[in-house]
PDB file of C-alpha atoms in Angstrom:
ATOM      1  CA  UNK T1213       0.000   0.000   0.000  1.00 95.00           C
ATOM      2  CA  UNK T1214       1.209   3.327  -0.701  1.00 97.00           C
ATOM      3  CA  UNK T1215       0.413   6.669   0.888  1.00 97.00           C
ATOM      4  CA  UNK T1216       0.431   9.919  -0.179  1.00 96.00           C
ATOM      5  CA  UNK T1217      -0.288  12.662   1.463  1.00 96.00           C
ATOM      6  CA  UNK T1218      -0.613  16.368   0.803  1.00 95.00           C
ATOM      7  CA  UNK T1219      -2.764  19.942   2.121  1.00 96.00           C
ATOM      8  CA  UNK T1220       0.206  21.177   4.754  1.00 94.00           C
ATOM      9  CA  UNK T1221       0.917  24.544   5.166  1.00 97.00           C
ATOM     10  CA  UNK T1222       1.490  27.949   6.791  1.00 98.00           C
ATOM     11  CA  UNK T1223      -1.948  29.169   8.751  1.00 98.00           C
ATOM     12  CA  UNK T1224      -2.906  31.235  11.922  1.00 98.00           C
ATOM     13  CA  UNK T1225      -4.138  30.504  14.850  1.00 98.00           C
ATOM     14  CA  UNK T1226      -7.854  30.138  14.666  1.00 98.00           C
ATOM     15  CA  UNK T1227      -7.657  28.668  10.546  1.00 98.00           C
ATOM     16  CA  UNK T1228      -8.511  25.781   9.091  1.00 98.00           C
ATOM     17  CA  UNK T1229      -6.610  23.256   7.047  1.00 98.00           C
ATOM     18  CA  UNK T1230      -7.408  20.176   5.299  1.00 98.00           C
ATOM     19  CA  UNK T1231      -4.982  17.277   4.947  1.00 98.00           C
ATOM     20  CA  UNK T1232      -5.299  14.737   2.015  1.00 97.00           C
ATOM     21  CA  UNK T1233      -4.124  11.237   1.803  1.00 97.00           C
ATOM     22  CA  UNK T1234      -4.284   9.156  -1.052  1.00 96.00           C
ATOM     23  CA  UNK T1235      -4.162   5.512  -1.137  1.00 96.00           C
ATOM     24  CA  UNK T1236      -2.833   3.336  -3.926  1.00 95.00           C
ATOM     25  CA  UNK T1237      -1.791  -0.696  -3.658  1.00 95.00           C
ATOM     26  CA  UNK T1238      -3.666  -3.563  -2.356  1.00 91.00           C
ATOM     27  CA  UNK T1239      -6.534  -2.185  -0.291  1.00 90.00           C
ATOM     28  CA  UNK T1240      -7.389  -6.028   1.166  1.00 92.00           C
ATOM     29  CA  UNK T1241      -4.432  -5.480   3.044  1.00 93.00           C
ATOM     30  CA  UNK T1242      -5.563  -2.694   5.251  1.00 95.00           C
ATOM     31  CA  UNK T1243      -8.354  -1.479   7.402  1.00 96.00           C
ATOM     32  CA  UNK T1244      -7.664   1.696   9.720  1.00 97.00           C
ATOM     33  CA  UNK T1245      -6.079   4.460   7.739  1.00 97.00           C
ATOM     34  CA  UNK T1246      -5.652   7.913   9.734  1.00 97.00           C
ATOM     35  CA  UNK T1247      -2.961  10.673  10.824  1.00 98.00           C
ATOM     36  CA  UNK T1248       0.284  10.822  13.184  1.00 98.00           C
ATOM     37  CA  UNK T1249       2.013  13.311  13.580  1.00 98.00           C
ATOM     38  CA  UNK T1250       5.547  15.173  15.019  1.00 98.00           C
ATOM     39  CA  UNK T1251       6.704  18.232  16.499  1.00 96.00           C
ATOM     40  CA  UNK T1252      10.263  19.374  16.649  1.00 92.00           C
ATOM     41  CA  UNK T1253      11.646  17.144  19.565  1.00 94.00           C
ATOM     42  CA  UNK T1254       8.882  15.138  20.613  1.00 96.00           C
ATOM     43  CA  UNK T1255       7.885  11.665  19.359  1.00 96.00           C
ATOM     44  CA  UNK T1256       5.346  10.994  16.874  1.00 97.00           C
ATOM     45  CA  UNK T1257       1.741  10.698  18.038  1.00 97.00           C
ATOM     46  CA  UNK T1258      -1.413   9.278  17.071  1.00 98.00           C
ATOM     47  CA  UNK T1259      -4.259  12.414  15.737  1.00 98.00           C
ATOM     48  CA  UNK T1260      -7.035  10.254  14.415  1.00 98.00           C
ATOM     49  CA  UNK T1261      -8.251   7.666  12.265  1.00 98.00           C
ATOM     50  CA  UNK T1262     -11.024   5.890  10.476  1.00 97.00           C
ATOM     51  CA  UNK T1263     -11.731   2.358   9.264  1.00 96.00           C
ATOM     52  CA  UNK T1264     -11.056   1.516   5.825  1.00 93.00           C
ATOM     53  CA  UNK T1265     -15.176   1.095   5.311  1.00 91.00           C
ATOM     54  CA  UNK T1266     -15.668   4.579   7.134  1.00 91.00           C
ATOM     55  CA  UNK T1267     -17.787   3.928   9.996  1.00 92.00           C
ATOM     56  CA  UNK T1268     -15.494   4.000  12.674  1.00 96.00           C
ATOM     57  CA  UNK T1269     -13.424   6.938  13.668  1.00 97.00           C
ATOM     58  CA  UNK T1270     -10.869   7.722  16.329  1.00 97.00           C
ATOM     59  CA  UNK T1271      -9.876  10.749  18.029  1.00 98.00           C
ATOM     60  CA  UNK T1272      -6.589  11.634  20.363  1.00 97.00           C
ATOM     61  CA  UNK T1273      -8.482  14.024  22.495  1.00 97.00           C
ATOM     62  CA  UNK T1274      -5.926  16.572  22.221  1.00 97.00           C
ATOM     63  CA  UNK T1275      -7.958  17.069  18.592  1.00 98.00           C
ATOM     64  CA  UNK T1276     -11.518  15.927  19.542  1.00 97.00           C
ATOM     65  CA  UNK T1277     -14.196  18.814  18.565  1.00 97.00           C
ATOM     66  CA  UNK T1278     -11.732  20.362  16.373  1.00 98.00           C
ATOM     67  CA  UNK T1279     -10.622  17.556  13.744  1.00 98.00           C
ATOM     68  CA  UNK T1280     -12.597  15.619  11.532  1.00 98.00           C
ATOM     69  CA  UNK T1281     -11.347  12.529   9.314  1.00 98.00           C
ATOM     70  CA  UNK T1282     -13.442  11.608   7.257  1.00 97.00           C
ATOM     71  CA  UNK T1283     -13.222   8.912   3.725  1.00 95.00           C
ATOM     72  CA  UNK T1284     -13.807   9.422   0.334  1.00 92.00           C
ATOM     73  CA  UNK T1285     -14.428   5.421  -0.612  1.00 88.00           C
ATOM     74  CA  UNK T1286     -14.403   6.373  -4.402  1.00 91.00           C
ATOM     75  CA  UNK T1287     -11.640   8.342  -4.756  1.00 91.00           C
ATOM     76  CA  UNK T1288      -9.460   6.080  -1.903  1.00 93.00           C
ATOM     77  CA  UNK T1289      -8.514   9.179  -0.009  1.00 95.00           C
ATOM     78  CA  UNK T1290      -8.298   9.927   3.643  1.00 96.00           C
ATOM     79  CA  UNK T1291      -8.883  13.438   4.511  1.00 97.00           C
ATOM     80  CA  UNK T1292      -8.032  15.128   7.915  1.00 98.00           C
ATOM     81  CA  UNK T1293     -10.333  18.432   8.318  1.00 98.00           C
ATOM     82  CA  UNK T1294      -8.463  20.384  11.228  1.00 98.00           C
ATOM     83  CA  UNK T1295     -10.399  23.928  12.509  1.00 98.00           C
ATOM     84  CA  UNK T1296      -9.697  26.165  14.916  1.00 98.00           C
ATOM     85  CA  UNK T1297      -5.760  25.214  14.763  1.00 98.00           C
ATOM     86  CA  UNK T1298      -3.245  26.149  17.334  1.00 97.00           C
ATOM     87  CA  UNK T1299       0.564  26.969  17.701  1.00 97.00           C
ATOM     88  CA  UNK T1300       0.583  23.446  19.400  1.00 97.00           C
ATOM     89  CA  UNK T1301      -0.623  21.690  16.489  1.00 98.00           C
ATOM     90  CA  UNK T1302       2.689  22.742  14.676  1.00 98.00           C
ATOM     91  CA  UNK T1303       4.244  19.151  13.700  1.00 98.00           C
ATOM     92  CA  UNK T1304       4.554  17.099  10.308  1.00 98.00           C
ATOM     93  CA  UNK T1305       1.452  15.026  10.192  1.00 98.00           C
ATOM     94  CA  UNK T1306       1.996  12.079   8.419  1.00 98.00           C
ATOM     95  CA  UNK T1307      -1.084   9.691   6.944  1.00 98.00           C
ATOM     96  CA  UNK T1308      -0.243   6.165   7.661  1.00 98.00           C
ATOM     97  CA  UNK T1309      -2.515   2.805   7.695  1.00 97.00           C
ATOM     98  CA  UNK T1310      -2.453  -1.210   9.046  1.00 97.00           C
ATOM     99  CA  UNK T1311      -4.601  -4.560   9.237  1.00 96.00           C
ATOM    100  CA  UNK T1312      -5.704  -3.838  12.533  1.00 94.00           C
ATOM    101  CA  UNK T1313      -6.868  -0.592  14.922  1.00 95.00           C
ATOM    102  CA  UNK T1314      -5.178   2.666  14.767  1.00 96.00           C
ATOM    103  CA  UNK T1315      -5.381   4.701  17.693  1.00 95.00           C
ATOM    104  CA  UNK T1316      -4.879   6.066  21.042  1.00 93.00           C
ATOM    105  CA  UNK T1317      -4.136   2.677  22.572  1.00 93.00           C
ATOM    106  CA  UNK T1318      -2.625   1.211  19.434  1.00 93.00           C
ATOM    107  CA  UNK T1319      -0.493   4.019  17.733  1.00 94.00           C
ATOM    108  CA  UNK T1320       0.929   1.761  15.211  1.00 95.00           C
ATOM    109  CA  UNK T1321       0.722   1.083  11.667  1.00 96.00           C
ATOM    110  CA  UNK T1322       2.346  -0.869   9.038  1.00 96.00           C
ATOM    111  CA  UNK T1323       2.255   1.795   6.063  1.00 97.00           C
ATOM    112  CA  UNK T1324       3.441   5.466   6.097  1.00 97.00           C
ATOM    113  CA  UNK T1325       3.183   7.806   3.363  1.00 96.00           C
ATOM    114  CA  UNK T1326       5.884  11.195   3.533  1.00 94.00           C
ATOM    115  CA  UNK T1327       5.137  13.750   5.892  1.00 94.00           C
ATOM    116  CA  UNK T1328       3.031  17.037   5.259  1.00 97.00           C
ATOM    117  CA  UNK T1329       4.415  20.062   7.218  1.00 98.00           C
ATOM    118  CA  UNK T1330       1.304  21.845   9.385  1.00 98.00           C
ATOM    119  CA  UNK T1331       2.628  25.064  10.920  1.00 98.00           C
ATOM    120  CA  UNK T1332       0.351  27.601  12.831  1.00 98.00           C
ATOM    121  CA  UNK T1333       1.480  30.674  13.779  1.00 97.00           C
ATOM    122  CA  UNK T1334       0.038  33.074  16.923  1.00 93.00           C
TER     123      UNK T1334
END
């Protein structure tokens, strides 16, 4: 499976930003797709996710109420909607997927696309 993601960019505080992943390769072999991602320093963490099929989603609650992933099952895209962004949510957020739950309590996955840089100034 191959990953590609896109959308990053410069914002304010208070803006909105959608991230993009696309999804390519065998598609049997995966069903959680969602978002990671790293600030300078820190280790990577889990944002959110969704199940391949799209009725499941997860949230790290450090996004909840302001981040929406959502799937587009025809196009085989994973998109991250992120509002009301902060300086904290400054990292490279990186679109990754696995057989198997994606989330808080199993941040793991066994493909990863390139990371998107996601800066937000104050």
């Amino acid at each position: 499976v191959q990953l590609q993601a896109s959308g990053g960019g410069l914002v304010q505080a208070g803006d909105s930003l959608r991230l993009s992943c696309a999804a390519s390769g065998d598609f049997f072999s995966i069903s959680h797709i969602g978002w990671f991602r790293q600030a300078p320093g820190k280790e990577r963490d889990f944002v959110a996710s969704i199940t391949w099929t799209g009725v499941i989603k997860y949230y790290a609650s450090s996004v909840k109420g302001r981040f929406t992933i959502s799937r587009d099952i025809d196009n085989n895209t994973a998109d991250l909607q992120m509002s009301s962004l902060e300086p904290e949510d400054t990292a490279v957020y990186y679109c990754a997927a696995r057989w198997g739950e994606i989330s808080d309590y199993v941040p793991q996955a066994d493909y990863w696309g390139q990371g998107t840089q996601v800066t937000v100034s104050s």
